[in-house]
PDB file of C-alpha atoms in Angstrom:
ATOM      1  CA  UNK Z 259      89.665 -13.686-131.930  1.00  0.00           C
ATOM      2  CA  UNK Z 260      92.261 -11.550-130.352  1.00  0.00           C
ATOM      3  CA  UNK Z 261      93.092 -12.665-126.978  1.00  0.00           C
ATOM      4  CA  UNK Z 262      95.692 -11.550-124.394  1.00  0.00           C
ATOM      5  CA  UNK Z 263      96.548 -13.482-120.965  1.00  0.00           C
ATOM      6  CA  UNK Z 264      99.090 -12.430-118.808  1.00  0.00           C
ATOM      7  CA  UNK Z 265     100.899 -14.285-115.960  1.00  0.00           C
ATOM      8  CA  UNK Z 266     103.781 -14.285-113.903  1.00  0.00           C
ATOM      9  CA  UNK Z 267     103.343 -11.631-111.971  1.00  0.00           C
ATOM     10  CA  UNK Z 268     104.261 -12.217-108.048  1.00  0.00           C
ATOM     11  CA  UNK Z 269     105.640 -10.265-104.560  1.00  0.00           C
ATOM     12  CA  UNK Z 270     109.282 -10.209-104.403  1.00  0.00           C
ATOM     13  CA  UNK Z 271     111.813  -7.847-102.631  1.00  0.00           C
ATOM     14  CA  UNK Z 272     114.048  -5.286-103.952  1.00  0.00           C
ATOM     15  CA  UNK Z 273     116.214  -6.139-106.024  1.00  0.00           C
ATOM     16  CA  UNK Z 274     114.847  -9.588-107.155  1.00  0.00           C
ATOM     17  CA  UNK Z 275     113.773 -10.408-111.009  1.00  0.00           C
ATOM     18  CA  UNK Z 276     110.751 -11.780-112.248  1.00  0.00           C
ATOM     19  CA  UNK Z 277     109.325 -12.776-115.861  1.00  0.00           C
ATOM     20  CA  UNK Z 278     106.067 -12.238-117.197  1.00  0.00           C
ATOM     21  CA  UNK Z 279     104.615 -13.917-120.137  1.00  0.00           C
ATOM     22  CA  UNK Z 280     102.086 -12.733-121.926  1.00  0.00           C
ATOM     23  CA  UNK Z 281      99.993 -15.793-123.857  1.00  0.00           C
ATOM     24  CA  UNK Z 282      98.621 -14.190-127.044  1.00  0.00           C
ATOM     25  CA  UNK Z 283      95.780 -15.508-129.501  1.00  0.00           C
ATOM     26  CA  UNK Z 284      96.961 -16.288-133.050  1.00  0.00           C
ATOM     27  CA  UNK Z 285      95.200 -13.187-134.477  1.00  0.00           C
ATOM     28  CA  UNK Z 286      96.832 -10.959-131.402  1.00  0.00           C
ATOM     29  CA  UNK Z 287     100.536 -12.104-132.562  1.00  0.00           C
ATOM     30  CA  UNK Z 288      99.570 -11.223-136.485  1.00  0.00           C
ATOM     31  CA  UNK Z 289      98.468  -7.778-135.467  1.00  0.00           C
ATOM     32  CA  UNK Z 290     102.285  -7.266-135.151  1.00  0.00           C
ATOM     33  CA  UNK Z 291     102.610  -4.803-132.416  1.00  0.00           C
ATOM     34  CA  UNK Z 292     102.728  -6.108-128.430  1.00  0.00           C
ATOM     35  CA  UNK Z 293     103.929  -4.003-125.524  1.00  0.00           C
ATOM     36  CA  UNK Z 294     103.665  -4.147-121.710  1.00  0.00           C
ATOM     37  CA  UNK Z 295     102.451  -1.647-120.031  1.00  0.00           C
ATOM     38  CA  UNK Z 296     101.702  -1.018-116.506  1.00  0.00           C
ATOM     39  CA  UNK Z 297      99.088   1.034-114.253  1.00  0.00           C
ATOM     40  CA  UNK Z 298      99.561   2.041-110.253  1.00  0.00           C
ATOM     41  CA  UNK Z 299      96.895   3.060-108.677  1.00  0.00           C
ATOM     42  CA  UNK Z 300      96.637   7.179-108.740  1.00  0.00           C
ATOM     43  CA  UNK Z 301      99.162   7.539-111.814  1.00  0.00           C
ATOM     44  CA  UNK Z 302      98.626   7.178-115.365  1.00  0.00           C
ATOM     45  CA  UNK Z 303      99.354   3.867-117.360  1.00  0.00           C
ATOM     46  CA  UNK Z 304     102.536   3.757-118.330  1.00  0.00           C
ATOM     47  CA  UNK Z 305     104.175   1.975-121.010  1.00  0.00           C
ATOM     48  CA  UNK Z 306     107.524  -0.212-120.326  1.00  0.00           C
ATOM     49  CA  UNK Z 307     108.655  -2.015-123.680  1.00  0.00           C
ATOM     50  CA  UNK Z 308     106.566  -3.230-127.216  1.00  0.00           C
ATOM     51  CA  UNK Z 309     108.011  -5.518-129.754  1.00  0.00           C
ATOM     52  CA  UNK Z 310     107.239  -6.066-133.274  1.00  0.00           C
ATOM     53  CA  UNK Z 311     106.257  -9.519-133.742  1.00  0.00           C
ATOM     54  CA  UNK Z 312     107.083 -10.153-137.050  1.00  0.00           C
ATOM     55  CA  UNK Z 313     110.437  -8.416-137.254  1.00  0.00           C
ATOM     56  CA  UNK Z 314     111.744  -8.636-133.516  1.00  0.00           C
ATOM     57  CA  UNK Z 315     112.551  -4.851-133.023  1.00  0.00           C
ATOM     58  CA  UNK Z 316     111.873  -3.640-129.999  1.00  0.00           C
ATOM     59  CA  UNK Z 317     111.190  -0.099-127.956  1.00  0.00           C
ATOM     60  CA  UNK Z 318     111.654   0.774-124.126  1.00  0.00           C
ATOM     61  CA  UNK Z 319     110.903   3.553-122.219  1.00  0.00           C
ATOM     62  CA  UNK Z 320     113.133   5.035-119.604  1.00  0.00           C
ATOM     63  CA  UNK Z 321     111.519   3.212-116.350  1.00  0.00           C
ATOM     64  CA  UNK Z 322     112.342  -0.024-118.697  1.00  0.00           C
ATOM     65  CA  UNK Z 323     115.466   0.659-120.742  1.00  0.00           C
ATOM     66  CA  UNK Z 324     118.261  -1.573-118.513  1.00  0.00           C
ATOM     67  CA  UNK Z 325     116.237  -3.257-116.315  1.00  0.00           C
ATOM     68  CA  UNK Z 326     113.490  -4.790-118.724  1.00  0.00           C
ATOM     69  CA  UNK Z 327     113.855  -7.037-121.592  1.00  0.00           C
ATOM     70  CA  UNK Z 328     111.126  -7.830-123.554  1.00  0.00           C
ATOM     71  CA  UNK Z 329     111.267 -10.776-126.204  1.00  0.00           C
ATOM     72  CA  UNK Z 330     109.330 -13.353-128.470  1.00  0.00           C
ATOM     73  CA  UNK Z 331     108.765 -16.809-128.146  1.00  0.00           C
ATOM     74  CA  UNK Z 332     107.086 -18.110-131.611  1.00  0.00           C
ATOM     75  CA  UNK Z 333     107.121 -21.085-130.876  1.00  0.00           C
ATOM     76  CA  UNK Z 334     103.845 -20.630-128.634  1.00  0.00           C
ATOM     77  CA  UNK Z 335     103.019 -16.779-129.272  1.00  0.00           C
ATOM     78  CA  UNK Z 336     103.972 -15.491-126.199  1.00  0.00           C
ATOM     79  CA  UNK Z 337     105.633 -12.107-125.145  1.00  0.00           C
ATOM     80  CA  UNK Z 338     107.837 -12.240-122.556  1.00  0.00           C
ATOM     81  CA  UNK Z 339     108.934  -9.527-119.804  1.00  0.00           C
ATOM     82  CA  UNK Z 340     111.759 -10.342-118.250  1.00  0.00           C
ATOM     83  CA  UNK Z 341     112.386  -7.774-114.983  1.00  0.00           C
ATOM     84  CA  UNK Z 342     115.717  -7.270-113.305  1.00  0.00           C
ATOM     85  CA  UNK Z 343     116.769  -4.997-109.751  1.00  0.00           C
ATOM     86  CA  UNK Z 344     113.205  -4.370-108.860  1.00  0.00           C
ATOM     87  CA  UNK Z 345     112.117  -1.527-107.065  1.00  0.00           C
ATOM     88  CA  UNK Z 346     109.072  -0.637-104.981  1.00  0.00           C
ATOM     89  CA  UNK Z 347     108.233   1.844-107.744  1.00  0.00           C
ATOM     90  CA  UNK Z 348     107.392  -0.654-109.865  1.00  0.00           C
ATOM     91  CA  UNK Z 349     104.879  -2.147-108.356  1.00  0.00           C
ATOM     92  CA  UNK Z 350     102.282  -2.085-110.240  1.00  0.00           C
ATOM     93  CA  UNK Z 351      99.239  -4.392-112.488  1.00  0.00           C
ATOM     94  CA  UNK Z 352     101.291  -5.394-115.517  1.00  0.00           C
ATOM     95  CA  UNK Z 353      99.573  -5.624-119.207  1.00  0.00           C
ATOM     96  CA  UNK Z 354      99.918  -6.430-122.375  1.00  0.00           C
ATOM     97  CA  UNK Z 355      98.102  -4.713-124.747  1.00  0.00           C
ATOM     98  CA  UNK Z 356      98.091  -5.616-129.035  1.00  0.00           C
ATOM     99  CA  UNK Z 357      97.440  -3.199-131.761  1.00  0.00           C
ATOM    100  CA  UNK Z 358      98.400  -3.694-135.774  1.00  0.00           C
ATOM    101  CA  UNK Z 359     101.615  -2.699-136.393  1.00  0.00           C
ATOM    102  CA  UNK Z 360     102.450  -0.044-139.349  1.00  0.00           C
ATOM    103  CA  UNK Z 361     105.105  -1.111-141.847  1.00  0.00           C
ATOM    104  CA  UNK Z 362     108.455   0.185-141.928  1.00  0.00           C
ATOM    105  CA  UNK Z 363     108.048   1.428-138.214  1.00  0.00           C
ATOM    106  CA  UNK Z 364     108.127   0.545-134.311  1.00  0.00           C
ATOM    107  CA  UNK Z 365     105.911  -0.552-132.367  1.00  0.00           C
ATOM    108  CA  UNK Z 366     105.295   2.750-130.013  1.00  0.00           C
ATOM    109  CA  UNK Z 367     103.750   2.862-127.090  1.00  0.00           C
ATOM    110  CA  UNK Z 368     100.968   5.179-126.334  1.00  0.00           C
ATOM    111  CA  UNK Z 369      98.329   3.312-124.610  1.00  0.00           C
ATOM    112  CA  UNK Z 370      95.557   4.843-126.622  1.00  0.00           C
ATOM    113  CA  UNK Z 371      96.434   3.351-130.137  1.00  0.00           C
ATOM    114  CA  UNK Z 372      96.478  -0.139-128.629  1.00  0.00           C
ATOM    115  CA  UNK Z 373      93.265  -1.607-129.051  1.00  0.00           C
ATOM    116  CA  UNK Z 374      93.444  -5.074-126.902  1.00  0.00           C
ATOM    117  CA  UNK Z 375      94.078  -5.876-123.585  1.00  0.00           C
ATOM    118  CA  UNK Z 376      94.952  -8.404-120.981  1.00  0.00           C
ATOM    119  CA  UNK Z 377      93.429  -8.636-117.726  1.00  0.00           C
ATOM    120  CA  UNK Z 378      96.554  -8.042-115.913  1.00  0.00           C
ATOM    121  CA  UNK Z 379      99.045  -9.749-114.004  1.00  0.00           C
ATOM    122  CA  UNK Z 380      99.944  -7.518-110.274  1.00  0.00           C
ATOM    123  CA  UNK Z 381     103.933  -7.097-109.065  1.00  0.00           C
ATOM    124  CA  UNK Z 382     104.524  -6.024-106.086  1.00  0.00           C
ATOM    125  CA  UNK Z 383     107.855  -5.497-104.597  1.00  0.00           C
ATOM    126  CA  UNK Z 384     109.093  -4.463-101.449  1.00  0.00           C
ATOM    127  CA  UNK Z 385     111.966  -2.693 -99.504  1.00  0.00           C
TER     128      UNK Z 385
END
């Protein structure tokens, strides 16, 4: 059974850092693809960052690339997101979402190929 949880997420002030986790069911980590995405009210979900969890590489969008780092934990099949000089923009529900991955490419990250999602985890930061 594919299952995503997500936790972490919390109210901090600009600049702070936080890290999300994202606990996923055996049969989400062997799909191969996990990302994070996020939704604001009013805007479009947006993806952040995916990994490929059997081969580690990794994508990031613009609002993520320098500030966000995602990474695995096999150990206990969980996706991490860690966050760094937070803005108010990116406040936000955080998810993680799992679809199969596709041999010999990366994980990308338009939110209508991935299949499963978490409930959600909400950031908020403020000035």
């Amino acid at each position: 059974q594919v299952q995503l949880a997500e936790s972490g997420g919390d109210s901090v002030q600009t600049g702070g850092s936080l890290r999300l986790s994202c606990a996923a069911s055996i049969d989400a980590y062997r799909m191969g693809c996990i990302a994070w995405f996020r939704h604001d009210p009013g805007k479009e979900r947006e993806g952040l960052a995916s990994i490929n969890t059997g081969v580690g590489n990794t994508l990031y969008t613009d609002s993520a690339r320098g500030r966000f780092t995602i990474s695995l934990d096999n150990t206990d099949n969980t996706v991490a997101l860690q966050m760094n000089s937070l803005k108010p923009e990116d406040t936000a529900m955080y998810y993680c979402a799992a679809k199969k991955s596709v041999a010999g490419t990366r994980c990308g990250l338009n939110r209508e190929l991935y299949n499963y999602w978490g409930q959600g985890t909400p950031v908020t930061v403020s000035s």
